[in-house]
Amino acid sequence: MVHYQRYQLRKCGGVGEEDEEAQTLVLEFGSSGYYKRTKPKILPLLFVFSLVSCSLLLVPHLFSCFSTISLLSGTFEVENDRVAVDREADAPICDSISNGSICCDRSGFRSDICFMRGDIRTKSASSSIFVYTSDTDDDFISYSLAKEGEGAEEKEEELQHEKIKPYTRKWETGVMDTIGELDLVVKKDKYGRRHHCDVQHSVPAIFLSTGGYTGNVYHEFNDGLIPLYITSQHLNKKVVFVMLEYHNWYMTKYGDILSRLSDYPPIDFSGDKRTHCFPEAIVGLRIHDELTVDSSQMQGSKSILDFHNLLDQAYWPRIRGLIQDEEREAQLRLKERVSLFPSSLSPEAGEQKQEEKEKKPKLVVISRNGSRAIMNEDAMVKLAEKIGFQVEVLRPDRTTELAKIYRALNSSDAMIGVHGAAMTHFLFMRPCSVFIQVIPLGTDWAAETYYGEPAMKLGLKYVGYKILPRESSLYGQYDRDDPVLRDPKSVNAKGWQFTKKVYLDGQNVELDLRRFGKRLFRAYDYISKKNQRAVQ
């Protein structure tokens, strides 16, 4: 019976000195350190000041100051007439917020994120989310602002106003200009009126954008799905996703994953004009690094392996259906052949052939059309088969069902592909599998940062194959001493437009099979030894 398997990170073993050349490059760039936050020293003072102020000014409503958002990891508890703060010394910004307020963390390089708690209501026509507070539940902040604004109706009505674009590439102004902006507003209703609500939700909401670079599989996982996993995991599926730039095709493509993150159907923020009401909300997503999950920042120390296990749970029900359909079709074809040619093929012969095929290590080749294609791909496939691999060539496009790609890669022992968005599919591979990334000229940093390093964090045996100038189609277009061949860094330094035009869109690869074959031999030897140990 086919079933999904939960993986845990472990040493793959079997990597001897002969594998030394196949290891990835050690990057001077290191991991991105600009995401780490330190707690501002002023926060403890503000907390004490707020606590004292609550006691003096708002004794009847003291406990509203201790209300905290359950969306966050830290909690306040009232024990023996005191407040016990259950959080670490380096708790993040917005570790807790009071009822009827908004807190925004804008310290991240990649994304902003805001938290809301209280009587929250959407108004899609004005791209707004309101949280209402009244005289009956004032906290210190709303009290102070109301006092400052006495006699001025606007200040009394609007206590706080934040703007946010809920997308995880805030440093890229070009793409962020295409993302819808939300207005987050705290409003005071001193009469305690009950505001209109069409749909009342009992669980929190997460607001996010599926615009930007959505349509590119790398960005769909890196900018969207993995950050959504990071941001929502502690809610245990008791959350509603509210999407800006909603796409039906996106839901078709990723509905299986989203259903593993939430028990509720997503809401099209712009298309659904009803007023949705929530007790709490997160606007924006947290992101850790390229295609990864930093376990040190996760509740329960969850990692990219836990995300991989979630993908297993999302896709295996569909894969089981595909397998059953194929088995039925195979049985029908076999019966037809036997009825036409009774002596030509026995069921036992077919089963024996299938068993022999399954004994060979499986290699999946992610094939590209257009730029960065392997021009001698057929010869490379024949070489791999000669070495002993069972080879499957995949040519995925935007319409390819992800469950089929997942099935091919999750059952493979190795994957080969040229640097590009399709390398994101390494996330579908089992830990200790081999990932060989062909790195064209001028793409070293991107290849290692976006795919090589994240693959190793997943526990894959990563091999970065940097091509030589003679293996590039650019070798026949430029003089031998041209910086395009001799010094790609200087070309990349001119800007993204040059990198894209020359190295990404204008280059194909013709592998030196004698040189590349050494990597294939080592991969085959590593897989064979690993499989032998698994049997013992």
Short mmCIF file of C-alpha atoms in Angstrom, two decimals, residues 14-269:
data_model
loop_
_atom_site.label_atom_id
_atom_site.label_comp_id
_atom_site.label_asym_id
_atom_site.label_seq_id
_atom_site.Cartn_x
_atom_site.Cartn_y
_atom_site.Cartn_z
CA GLY A 14 28.07 7.08 2.93
CA VAL A 15 29.83 10.24 1.79
CA GLY A 16 33.51 9.42 1.58
CA GLU A 17 36.52 11.29 0.28
CA GLU A 18 35.54 10.37 -3.26
CA ASP A 19 32.53 12.67 -2.87
CA GLU A 20 34.60 15.70 -1.94
CA GLU A 21 34.56 17.23 -5.42
CA ALA A 22 30.80 16.83 -5.66
CA GLN A 23 30.12 19.00 -2.64
CA THR A 24 28.68 22.46 -3.14
CA LEU A 25 30.76 25.60 -3.03
CA VAL A 26 31.15 27.39 0.29
CA LEU A 27 29.70 30.84 -0.32
CA GLU A 28 31.36 33.96 0.99
CA PHE A 29 27.93 35.57 1.06
CA GLY A 30 26.71 33.38 3.93
CA SER A 31 23.13 33.38 5.09
CA SER A 32 21.12 36.54 5.08
CA GLY A 33 21.68 38.17 8.42
CA TYR A 34 19.47 41.18 7.93
CA TYR A 35 16.34 39.38 9.14
CA LYS A 36 17.49 39.06 12.73
CA ARG A 37 15.81 41.51 15.07
CA THR A 38 16.89 42.70 18.47
CA LYS A 39 14.41 43.87 20.99
CA PRO A 40 14.43 47.66 21.47
CA LYS A 41 15.52 48.51 25.00
CA ILE A 42 12.66 50.98 25.39
CA LEU A 43 9.94 48.30 25.27
CA PRO A 44 10.26 47.15 28.90
CA LEU A 45 9.89 50.78 30.06
CA LEU A 46 6.85 51.30 27.86
CA PHE A 47 5.28 48.14 29.23
CA VAL A 48 5.77 49.26 32.84
CA PHE A 49 4.51 52.75 32.01
CA SER A 50 1.41 51.33 30.32
CA LEU A 51 0.74 49.01 33.25
CA VAL A 52 0.96 51.82 35.82
CA SER A 53 -1.16 54.10 33.68
CA CYS A 54 -3.83 51.43 33.33
CA SER A 55 -3.92 50.99 37.09
CA LEU A 56 -4.28 54.71 37.81
CA LEU A 57 -6.56 55.79 34.99
CA LEU A 58 -8.61 52.78 33.99
CA VAL A 59 -8.94 50.57 37.04
CA PRO A 60 -12.42 49.39 36.04
CA HIS A 61 -11.04 48.14 32.77
CA LEU A 62 -7.70 46.89 34.02
CA PHE A 63 -7.87 43.51 32.37
CA SER A 64 -8.23 44.99 28.91
CA CYS A 65 -4.60 46.09 29.24
CA PHE A 66 -3.59 42.47 29.77
CA SER A 67 -5.53 41.13 26.80
CA THR A 68 -3.19 39.62 24.31
CA ILE A 69 -3.46 38.37 20.83
CA SER A 70 -3.51 34.60 20.63
CA LEU A 71 -1.96 34.85 17.20
CA LEU A 72 1.40 35.41 18.88
CA SER A 73 3.61 33.01 20.77
CA GLY A 74 3.88 35.02 24.02
CA THR A 75 0.92 35.16 26.42
CA PHE A 76 -0.07 37.10 29.52
CA GLU A 77 -1.70 35.21 32.37
CA VAL A 78 -3.25 36.59 35.56
CA GLU A 79 -1.93 34.55 38.46
CA ASN A 80 -2.31 35.42 42.15
CA ASP A 81 -3.24 39.04 41.35
CA ARG A 82 -0.20 39.60 39.22
CA VAL A 83 0.64 39.39 35.53
CA ALA A 84 2.90 36.52 34.56
CA VAL A 85 4.66 37.24 31.30
CA ASP A 86 5.37 34.02 29.46
CA ARG A 87 7.88 35.04 26.80
CA GLU A 88 11.57 35.05 26.09
CA ALA A 89 13.81 38.03 26.73
CA ASP A 90 14.24 38.58 23.01
CA ALA A 91 10.52 38.49 22.21
CA PRO A 92 9.70 40.04 18.83
CA ILE A 93 8.00 43.33 18.21
CA CYS A 94 4.21 42.98 18.64
CA ASP A 95 4.72 40.06 21.02
CA SER A 96 1.38 41.06 22.54
CA ILE A 97 -1.23 43.71 21.82
CA SER A 98 -4.26 44.94 23.72
CA ASN A 99 -7.87 44.68 22.66
CA GLY A 100 -9.07 47.22 20.09
CA SER A 101 -5.64 48.08 18.71
CA ILE A 102 -3.12 47.47 15.92
CA CYS A 103 0.58 46.67 16.17
CA CYS A 104 2.83 46.63 13.08
CA ASP A 105 6.29 45.11 12.87
CA ARG A 106 8.16 46.88 10.06
CA SER A 107 11.64 45.80 11.13
CA GLY A 108 11.98 43.01 8.55
CA PHE A 109 13.92 43.55 5.34
CA ARG A 110 11.53 41.41 3.30
CA SER A 111 8.09 42.08 4.71
CA ASP A 112 5.90 44.11 7.06
CA ILE A 113 3.34 42.39 9.25
CA CYS A 114 0.53 43.87 11.34
CA PHE A 115 -1.61 42.36 14.10
CA MET A 116 -5.15 43.39 14.99
CA ARG A 117 -7.40 42.34 17.85
CA GLY A 118 -10.97 43.18 18.75
CA ASP A 119 -14.10 43.95 16.75
CA ILE A 120 -12.56 43.58 13.27
CA ARG A 121 -14.57 44.23 10.09
CA THR A 122 -13.60 44.28 6.41
CA LYS A 123 -14.62 46.84 3.82
CA SER A 124 -13.25 45.68 0.48
CA ALA A 125 -14.67 48.64 -1.48
CA SER A 126 -12.19 50.97 0.24
CA SER A 127 -9.49 48.31 0.78
CA SER A 128 -9.90 48.80 4.51
CA ILE A 129 -9.95 46.72 7.67
CA PHE A 130 -11.45 48.36 10.74
CA VAL A 131 -11.19 47.48 14.39
CA TYR A 132 -13.72 49.22 16.60
CA THR A 133 -13.29 50.21 20.20
CA SER A 134 -15.81 51.93 22.48
CA ASP A 135 -15.93 53.71 25.81
CA THR A 136 -16.76 50.40 27.41
CA ASP A 137 -13.46 48.79 26.48
CA ASP A 138 -11.00 51.68 26.23
CA ASP A 139 -7.40 50.86 26.91
CA PHE A 140 -4.67 53.33 27.79
CA ILE A 141 -3.81 54.13 24.18
CA SER A 142 -7.35 54.92 23.07
CA TYR A 143 -7.98 56.88 26.29
CA SER A 144 -4.94 59.08 25.74
CA LEU A 145 -5.69 59.73 22.08
CA ALA A 146 -9.31 60.54 22.87
CA LYS A 147 -8.24 63.06 25.54
CA GLU A 148 -5.87 64.69 23.08
CA GLY A 149 -8.62 64.92 20.51
CA GLU A 150 -11.46 66.23 22.69
CA GLY A 151 -13.49 68.66 20.65
CA ALA A 152 -12.06 67.37 17.40
CA GLU A 153 -14.43 64.79 15.93
CA GLU A 154 -11.93 63.29 13.50
CA LYS A 155 -9.31 62.50 16.14
CA GLU A 156 -11.90 61.03 18.45
CA GLU A 157 -13.26 58.84 15.66
CA GLU A 158 -9.97 57.55 14.16
CA LEU A 159 -7.46 56.54 16.81
CA GLN A 160 -4.86 54.76 14.68
CA HIS A 161 -4.23 54.36 10.96
CA GLU A 162 -1.69 52.01 9.37
CA LYS A 163 -1.02 51.17 5.73
CA ILE A 164 0.45 47.88 4.52
CA LYS A 165 1.04 45.90 1.34
CA PRO A 166 0.85 42.23 2.44
CA TYR A 167 3.55 40.81 0.17
CA THR A 168 7.01 39.49 1.06
CA ARG A 169 9.28 41.48 -1.27
CA LYS A 170 9.01 44.96 0.21
CA TRP A 171 12.53 45.94 -0.91
CA GLU A 172 11.56 45.54 -4.58
CA THR A 173 9.71 48.75 -5.28
CA GLY A 174 8.87 47.73 -8.85
CA VAL A 175 6.81 44.69 -7.91
CA MET A 176 5.46 46.27 -4.72
CA ASP A 177 3.92 49.03 -6.84
CA THR A 178 1.63 46.34 -8.30
CA ILE A 179 0.45 45.09 -4.88
CA GLY A 180 -2.80 46.41 -3.42
CA GLU A 181 -2.45 48.49 -0.26
CA LEU A 182 -4.67 47.99 2.76
CA ASP A 183 -5.75 50.64 5.27
CA LEU A 184 -5.89 49.37 8.83
CA VAL A 185 -7.90 51.68 11.06
CA VAL A 186 -8.80 51.76 14.73
CA LYS A 187 -12.07 53.64 15.23
CA LYS A 188 -13.65 54.72 18.48
CA ASP A 189 -17.40 54.45 18.93
CA LYS A 190 -18.25 56.19 22.18
CA TYR A 191 -21.90 55.17 21.86
CA GLY A 192 -21.10 51.45 21.69
CA ARG A 193 -23.07 50.89 18.51
CA ARG A 194 -23.22 47.47 16.94
CA HIS A 195 -21.69 47.67 13.48
CA HIS A 196 -22.97 45.83 10.43
CA CYS A 197 -21.63 42.32 9.81
CA ASP A 198 -22.56 39.94 6.97
CA VAL A 199 -20.34 36.98 7.89
CA GLN A 200 -19.24 36.39 11.46
CA HIS A 201 -16.09 34.27 11.89
CA SER A 202 -15.03 32.73 15.19
CA VAL A 203 -11.40 32.22 14.16
CA PRO A 204 -8.60 34.65 13.16
CA ALA A 205 -7.87 35.81 9.63
CA ILE A 206 -4.61 36.10 7.72
CA PHE A 207 -4.61 38.69 4.92
CA LEU A 208 -2.10 38.12 2.10
CA SER A 209 -1.51 38.99 -1.52
CA THR A 210 -1.27 36.38 -4.25
CA GLY A 211 -0.18 39.00 -6.78
CA GLY A 212 3.35 40.15 -7.55
CA TYR A 213 5.45 37.39 -9.06
CA THR A 214 2.73 34.78 -8.60
CA GLY A 215 2.80 32.66 -11.76
CA ASN A 216 6.46 31.73 -11.24
CA VAL A 217 6.74 28.52 -9.20
CA TYR A 218 9.78 29.75 -7.25
CA HIS A 219 7.96 32.87 -6.10
CA GLU A 220 4.75 30.95 -5.42
CA PHE A 221 6.60 28.84 -2.86
CA ASN A 222 9.22 31.29 -1.62
CA ASP A 223 7.09 34.43 -1.40
CA GLY A 224 3.75 32.82 -0.66
CA LEU A 225 3.26 29.23 0.46
CA ILE A 226 6.26 28.83 2.79
CA PRO A 227 5.69 32.24 4.47
CA LEU A 228 2.00 31.32 4.83
CA TYR A 229 3.07 28.07 6.52
CA ILE A 230 5.42 30.01 8.82
CA THR A 231 2.73 32.55 9.74
CA SER A 232 -0.20 30.16 10.21
CA GLN A 233 1.21 26.95 11.70
CA HIS A 234 0.63 27.82 15.35
CA LEU A 235 -3.07 28.37 14.61
CA ASN A 236 -3.55 24.65 13.85
CA LYS A 237 -5.75 25.24 10.78
CA LYS A 238 -8.22 27.39 12.77
CA VAL A 239 -7.71 30.38 10.50
CA VAL A 240 -9.29 31.96 7.42
CA PHE A 241 -7.06 33.13 4.55
CA VAL A 242 -8.20 36.38 2.95
CA MET A 243 -6.50 36.90 -0.41
CA LEU A 244 -5.83 40.06 -2.36
CA GLU A 245 -5.34 39.54 -6.12
CA TYR A 246 -7.25 36.27 -5.86
CA HIS A 247 -6.83 33.83 -8.81
CA ASN A 248 -9.01 30.80 -9.54
CA TRP A 249 -6.09 29.01 -11.21
CA TYR A 250 -4.03 29.51 -8.03
CA MET A 251 -6.72 27.79 -5.98
CA THR A 252 -6.83 24.91 -8.46
CA LYS A 253 -3.06 24.55 -8.37
CA TYR A 254 -2.48 24.94 -4.63
CA GLY A 255 -5.84 24.06 -3.08
CA ASP A 256 -4.45 20.76 -1.74
CA ILE A 257 -1.74 22.62 0.20
CA LEU A 258 -4.04 25.38 1.45
CA SER A 259 -6.49 22.78 2.76
CA ARG A 260 -3.68 21.42 4.97
CA LEU A 261 -3.13 24.89 6.43
CA SER A 262 -6.74 25.92 7.03
CA ASP A 263 -10.07 24.22 7.71
CA TYR A 264 -11.91 27.07 5.98
CA PRO A 265 -12.27 28.16 2.34
CA PRO A 266 -10.19 31.22 1.38
CA ILE A 267 -11.93 34.56 0.83
CA ASP A 268 -11.50 36.71 -2.29
CA PHE A 269 -11.05 40.11 -0.61
#
